[in-house]
XYZ file of C-alpha atoms in Angstrom:
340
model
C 109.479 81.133 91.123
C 105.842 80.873 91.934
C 104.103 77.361 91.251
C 100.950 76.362 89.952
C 99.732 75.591 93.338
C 100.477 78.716 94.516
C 98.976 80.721 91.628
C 95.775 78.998 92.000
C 95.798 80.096 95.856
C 96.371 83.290 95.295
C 93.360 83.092 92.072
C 90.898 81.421 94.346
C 91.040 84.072 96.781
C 91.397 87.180 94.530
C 94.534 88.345 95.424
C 96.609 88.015 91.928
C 96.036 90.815 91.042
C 97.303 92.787 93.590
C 100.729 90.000 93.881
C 100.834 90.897 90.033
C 101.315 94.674 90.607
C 104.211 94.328 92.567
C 106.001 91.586 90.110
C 106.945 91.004 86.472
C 105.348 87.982 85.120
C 105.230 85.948 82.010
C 104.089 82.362 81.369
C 105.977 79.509 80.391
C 105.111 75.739 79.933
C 105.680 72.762 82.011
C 107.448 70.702 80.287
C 105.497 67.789 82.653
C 101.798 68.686 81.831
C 102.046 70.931 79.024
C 99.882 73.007 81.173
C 101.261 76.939 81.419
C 102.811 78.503 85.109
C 102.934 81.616 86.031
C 106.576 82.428 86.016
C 107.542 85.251 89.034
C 110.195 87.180 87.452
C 110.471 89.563 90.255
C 113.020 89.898 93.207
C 112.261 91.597 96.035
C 114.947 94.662 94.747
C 118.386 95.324 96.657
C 118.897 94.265 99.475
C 119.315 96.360 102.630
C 121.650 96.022 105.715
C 121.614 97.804 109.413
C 123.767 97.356 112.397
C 121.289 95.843 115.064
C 122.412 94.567 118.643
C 125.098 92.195 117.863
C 124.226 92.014 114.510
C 124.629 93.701 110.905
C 121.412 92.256 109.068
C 120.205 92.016 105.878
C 116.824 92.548 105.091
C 114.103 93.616 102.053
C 112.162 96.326 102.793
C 108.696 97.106 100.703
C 105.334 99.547 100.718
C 105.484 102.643 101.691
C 107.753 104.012 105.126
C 104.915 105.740 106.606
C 102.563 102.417 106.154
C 102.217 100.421 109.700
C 104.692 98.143 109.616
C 104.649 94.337 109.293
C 107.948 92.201 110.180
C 107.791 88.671 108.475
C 110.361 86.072 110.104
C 111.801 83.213 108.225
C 112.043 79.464 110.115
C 114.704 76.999 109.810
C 115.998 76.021 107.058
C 114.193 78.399 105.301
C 115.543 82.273 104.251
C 113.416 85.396 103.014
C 112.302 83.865 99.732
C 109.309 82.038 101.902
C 107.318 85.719 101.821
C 108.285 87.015 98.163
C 104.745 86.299 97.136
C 103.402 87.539 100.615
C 105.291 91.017 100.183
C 103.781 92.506 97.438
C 100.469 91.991 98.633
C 101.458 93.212 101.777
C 102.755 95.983 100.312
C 99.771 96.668 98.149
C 97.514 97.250 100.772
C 99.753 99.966 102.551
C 102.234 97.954 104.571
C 105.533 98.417 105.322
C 107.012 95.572 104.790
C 110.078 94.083 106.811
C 111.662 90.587 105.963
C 114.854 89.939 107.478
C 117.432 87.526 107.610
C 117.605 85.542 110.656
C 121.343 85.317 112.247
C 123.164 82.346 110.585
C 121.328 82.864 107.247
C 121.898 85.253 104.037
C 123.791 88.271 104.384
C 123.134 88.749 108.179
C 126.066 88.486 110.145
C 128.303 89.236 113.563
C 129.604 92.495 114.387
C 131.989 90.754 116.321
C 133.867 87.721 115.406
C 134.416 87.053 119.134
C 130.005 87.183 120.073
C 129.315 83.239 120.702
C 127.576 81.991 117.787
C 124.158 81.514 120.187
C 121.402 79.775 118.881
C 118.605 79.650 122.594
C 115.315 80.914 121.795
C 115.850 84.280 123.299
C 118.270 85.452 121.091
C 116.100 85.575 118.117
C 113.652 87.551 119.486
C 115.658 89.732 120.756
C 117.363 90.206 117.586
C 113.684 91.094 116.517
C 114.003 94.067 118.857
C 117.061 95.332 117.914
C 115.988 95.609 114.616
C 113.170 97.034 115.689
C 114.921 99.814 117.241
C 117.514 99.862 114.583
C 114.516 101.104 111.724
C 112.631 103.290 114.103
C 109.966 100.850 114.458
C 108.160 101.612 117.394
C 105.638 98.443 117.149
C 104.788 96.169 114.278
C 102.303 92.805 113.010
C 105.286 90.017 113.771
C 104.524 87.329 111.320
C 106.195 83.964 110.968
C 106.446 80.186 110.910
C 109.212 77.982 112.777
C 111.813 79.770 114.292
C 110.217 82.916 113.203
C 107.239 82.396 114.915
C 108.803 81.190 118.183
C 111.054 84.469 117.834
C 107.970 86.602 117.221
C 106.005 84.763 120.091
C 108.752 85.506 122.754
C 108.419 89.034 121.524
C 104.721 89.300 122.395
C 105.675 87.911 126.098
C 108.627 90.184 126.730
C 107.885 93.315 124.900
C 103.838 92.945 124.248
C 104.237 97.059 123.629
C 106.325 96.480 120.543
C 103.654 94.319 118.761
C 100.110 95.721 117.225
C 99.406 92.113 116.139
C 101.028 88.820 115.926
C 100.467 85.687 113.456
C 102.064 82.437 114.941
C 102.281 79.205 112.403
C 102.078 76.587 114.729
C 100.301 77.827 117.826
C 102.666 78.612 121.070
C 106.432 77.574 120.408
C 107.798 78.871 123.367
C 110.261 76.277 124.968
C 109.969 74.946 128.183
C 113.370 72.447 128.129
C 112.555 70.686 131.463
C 108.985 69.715 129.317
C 111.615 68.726 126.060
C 112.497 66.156 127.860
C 109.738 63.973 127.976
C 109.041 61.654 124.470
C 106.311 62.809 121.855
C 104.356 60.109 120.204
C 106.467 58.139 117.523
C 104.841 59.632 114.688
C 106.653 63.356 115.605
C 109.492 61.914 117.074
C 110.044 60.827 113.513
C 109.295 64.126 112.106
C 112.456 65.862 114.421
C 115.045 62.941 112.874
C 116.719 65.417 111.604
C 116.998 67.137 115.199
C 118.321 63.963 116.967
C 120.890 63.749 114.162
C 122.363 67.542 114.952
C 122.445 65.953 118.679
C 125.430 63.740 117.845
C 128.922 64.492 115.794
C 128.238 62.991 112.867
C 124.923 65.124 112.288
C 127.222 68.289 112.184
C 129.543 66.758 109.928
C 126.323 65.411 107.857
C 125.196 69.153 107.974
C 128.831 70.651 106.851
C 129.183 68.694 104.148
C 125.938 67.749 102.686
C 124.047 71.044 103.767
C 122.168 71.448 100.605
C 120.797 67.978 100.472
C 119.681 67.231 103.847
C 117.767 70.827 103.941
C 116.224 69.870 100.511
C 115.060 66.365 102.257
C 113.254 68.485 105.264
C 111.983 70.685 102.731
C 109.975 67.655 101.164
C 109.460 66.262 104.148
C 107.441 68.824 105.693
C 105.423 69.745 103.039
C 104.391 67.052 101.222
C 102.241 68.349 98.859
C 104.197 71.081 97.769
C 105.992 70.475 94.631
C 108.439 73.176 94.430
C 111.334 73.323 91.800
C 114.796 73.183 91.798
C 115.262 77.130 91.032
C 112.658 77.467 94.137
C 114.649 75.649 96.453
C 118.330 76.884 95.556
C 117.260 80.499 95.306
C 117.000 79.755 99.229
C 119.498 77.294 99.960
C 122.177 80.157 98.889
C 121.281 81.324 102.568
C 122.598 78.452 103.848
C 126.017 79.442 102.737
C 126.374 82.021 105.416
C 129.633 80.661 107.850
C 127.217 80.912 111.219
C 124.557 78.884 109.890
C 125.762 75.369 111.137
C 127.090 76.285 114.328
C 123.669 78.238 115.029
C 121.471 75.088 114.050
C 123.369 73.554 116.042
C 123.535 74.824 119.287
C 119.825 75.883 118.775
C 118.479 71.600 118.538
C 121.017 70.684 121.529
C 120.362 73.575 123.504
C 116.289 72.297 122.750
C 117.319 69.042 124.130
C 119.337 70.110 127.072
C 122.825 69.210 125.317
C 124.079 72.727 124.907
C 124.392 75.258 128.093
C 122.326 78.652 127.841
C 124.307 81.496 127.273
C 124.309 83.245 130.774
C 123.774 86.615 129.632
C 119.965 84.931 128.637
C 119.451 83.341 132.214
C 116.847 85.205 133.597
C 114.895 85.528 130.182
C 115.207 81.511 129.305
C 113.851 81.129 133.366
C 111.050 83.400 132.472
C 109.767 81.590 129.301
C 110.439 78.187 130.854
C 107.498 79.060 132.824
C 105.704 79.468 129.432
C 103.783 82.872 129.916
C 100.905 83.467 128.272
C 100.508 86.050 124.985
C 98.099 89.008 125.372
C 98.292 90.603 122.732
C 95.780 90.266 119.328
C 96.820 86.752 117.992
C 96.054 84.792 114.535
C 97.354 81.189 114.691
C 97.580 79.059 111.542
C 98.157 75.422 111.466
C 98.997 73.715 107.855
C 96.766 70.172 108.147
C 99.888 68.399 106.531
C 102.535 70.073 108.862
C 103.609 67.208 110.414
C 104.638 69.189 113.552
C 101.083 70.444 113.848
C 99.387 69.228 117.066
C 95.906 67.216 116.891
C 92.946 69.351 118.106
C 92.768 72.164 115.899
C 94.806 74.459 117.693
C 93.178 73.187 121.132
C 96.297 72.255 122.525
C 98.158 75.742 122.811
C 94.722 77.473 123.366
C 95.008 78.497 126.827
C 98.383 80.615 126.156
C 96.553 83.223 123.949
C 94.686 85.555 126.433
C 93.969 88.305 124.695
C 92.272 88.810 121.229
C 92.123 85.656 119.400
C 91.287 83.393 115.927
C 92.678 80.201 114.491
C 92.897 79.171 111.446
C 93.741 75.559 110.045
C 94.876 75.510 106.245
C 93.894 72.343 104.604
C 96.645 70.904 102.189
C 99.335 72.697 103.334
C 102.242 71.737 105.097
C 104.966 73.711 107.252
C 106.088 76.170 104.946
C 102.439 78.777 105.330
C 103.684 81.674 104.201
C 105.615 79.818 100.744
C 102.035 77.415 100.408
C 99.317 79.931 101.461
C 100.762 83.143 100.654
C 96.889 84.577 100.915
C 95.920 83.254 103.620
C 99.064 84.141 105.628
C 98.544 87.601 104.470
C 94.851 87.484 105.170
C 95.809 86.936 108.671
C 98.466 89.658 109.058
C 95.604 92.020 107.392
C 93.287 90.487 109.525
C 95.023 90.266 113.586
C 95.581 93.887 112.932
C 91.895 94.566 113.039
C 90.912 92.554 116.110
């Protein structure tokens, strides 16, 4: 369901009419302020799966195959449903659109039961590959916020030949763990509760049992001026169902913190980002002024990583969830690092 605050976004900037084209809409009234919504009656259609690396995943495909293609990656604990309003307009303009599932979410899952249940930084991105190479995709715009983006940044280091353009919420997310270590200033440390929490026991008993609530909490939490509905928040949390997404959160917060060995078949990757390489390739980076994970500095402190082609952009009112908040201006930016 799109909101009111999304609507106006995408009204503001011009773009409803090409969202529109791809959706079935109607209005209905808020039962709050009497004012009307626009309700999104559209689903992104069937879903697809492939057999990728390690992986079967799930994934919505849109625009046309021949378009250049543009791979949109979901954070935690987020699913697809963060780009449904960013796909169509994506799509409009001649994209081909790729939004998968990230392993431990939705209808992506193991080929193997016996494949450890892995949750390091470099496995994501090279899921990313795989899939890649799985769809024929020779390069691609990586998009995405959170996990996504740290996926689609590792990417850019390891394989800057497989991406035309990338769009990183957040700035540089690549994780040095020896740097994890050290404290951030209270105000974030209170922002990761939920990550200190996964560190013990009782968080992954917390998570097990009340997975729908606490996700709902960090929802609100990190967007704070995004008043999203019920339907909008438990058309996603049905990812959450999948049977690898706890053990993949996690082992991806301890292994942040140093609690949770690497995998050893990642060794020499995780030793190569821990020196925190720099991206070359084109790069957009957004920052949402109410993420509270957002650095101060307007995207001075992660400057120095982005060698090559290079804008930032910092969205005012919006919190961590871009693509879901600003679904213009995060496809603005994918239309846009493409160009550079």
């Amino acid at each position: 369901m799109m909101d009111r605050r999304t609507f106006g976004t995408l009204v503001g900037t011009g773009a409803v009419a090409a969202t529109l084209a791809g959706v079935t809409a109607g209005c209905a009234t808020d039962s709050t302020s009497g004012r009307e919504r626009l309700v999104d009656a559209a689903t992104f259609g069937p879903l697809k799966q492939v057999k990728a690396g390690e992986l079967n995943v799930g994934y919505v495909e849109a625009g046309p195959s021949d378009g250049p293609a543009a791979i949109l990656l979901h954070g935690w604990p987020y699913d697809i449903h963060s780009f449904a309003a960013v796909t169509p307009l994506l799509a409009a303009k001649g994209y081909r659109v790729i939004v998968p599932y990230l392993r431990g979410y939705g209808t992506t899952r193991f080929v193997s039961s016996s494949t450890p249940r892995a949750g390091e930084q470099a496995v994501f991105s090279l899921d990313v590959v795989a899939l890649m190479d799985a769809l024929k995709i020779k390069n691609a715009v990586l998009a995405g916020f959170d996990w996504g983006a740290r996926a689609a940044d590792i990417v850019a280091v390891l394989s800057p030949e497989r991406v035309k353009g990338l769009v990183s919420v957040g700035g540089y997310l690549i994780v040095d763990r020896k740097e994890a270590q050290e404290p951030l200033p209270p105000k974030t440390e209170h922002a990761w509760w939920y990550q200190y929490y996964f560190a013990t026991n009782r968080g992954q008993r917390g998570l097990e049992r009340y997975r729908h609530d606490l996700t709902k909490i960090v929802w609100k939490t990190n967007s704070p001026t995004w008043h999203f509905d019920d339907a909008t928040f438990d058309r996603s949390a049905a990812a959450f169902d999948n049977p690898d997404f706890v053990p993949i959160t996690i082992d991806n917060y301890r292994w942040r913190l140093g609690l949770a060995k690497s995998d050893k078949r990642y060794d020499d990757i995780e030793t190569r980002l821990a020196r925190k390489p720099a991206i070359t390739v084109p790069t957009i980076t957004l920052d949402g002024a109410l993420d509270p994970f957002t650095p101060p500095g307007n995207g001075s402190s992660y400057r120095g990583k982005f060698t090559g082609k290079y804008m930032h952009r910092t969205l005012k009112n919006i919190g961590h969830n871009v693509p879901q908040e600003a679904p213009a201006a995060f496809t603005q930016a994918v239309v846009d690092v493409g160009r550079l």
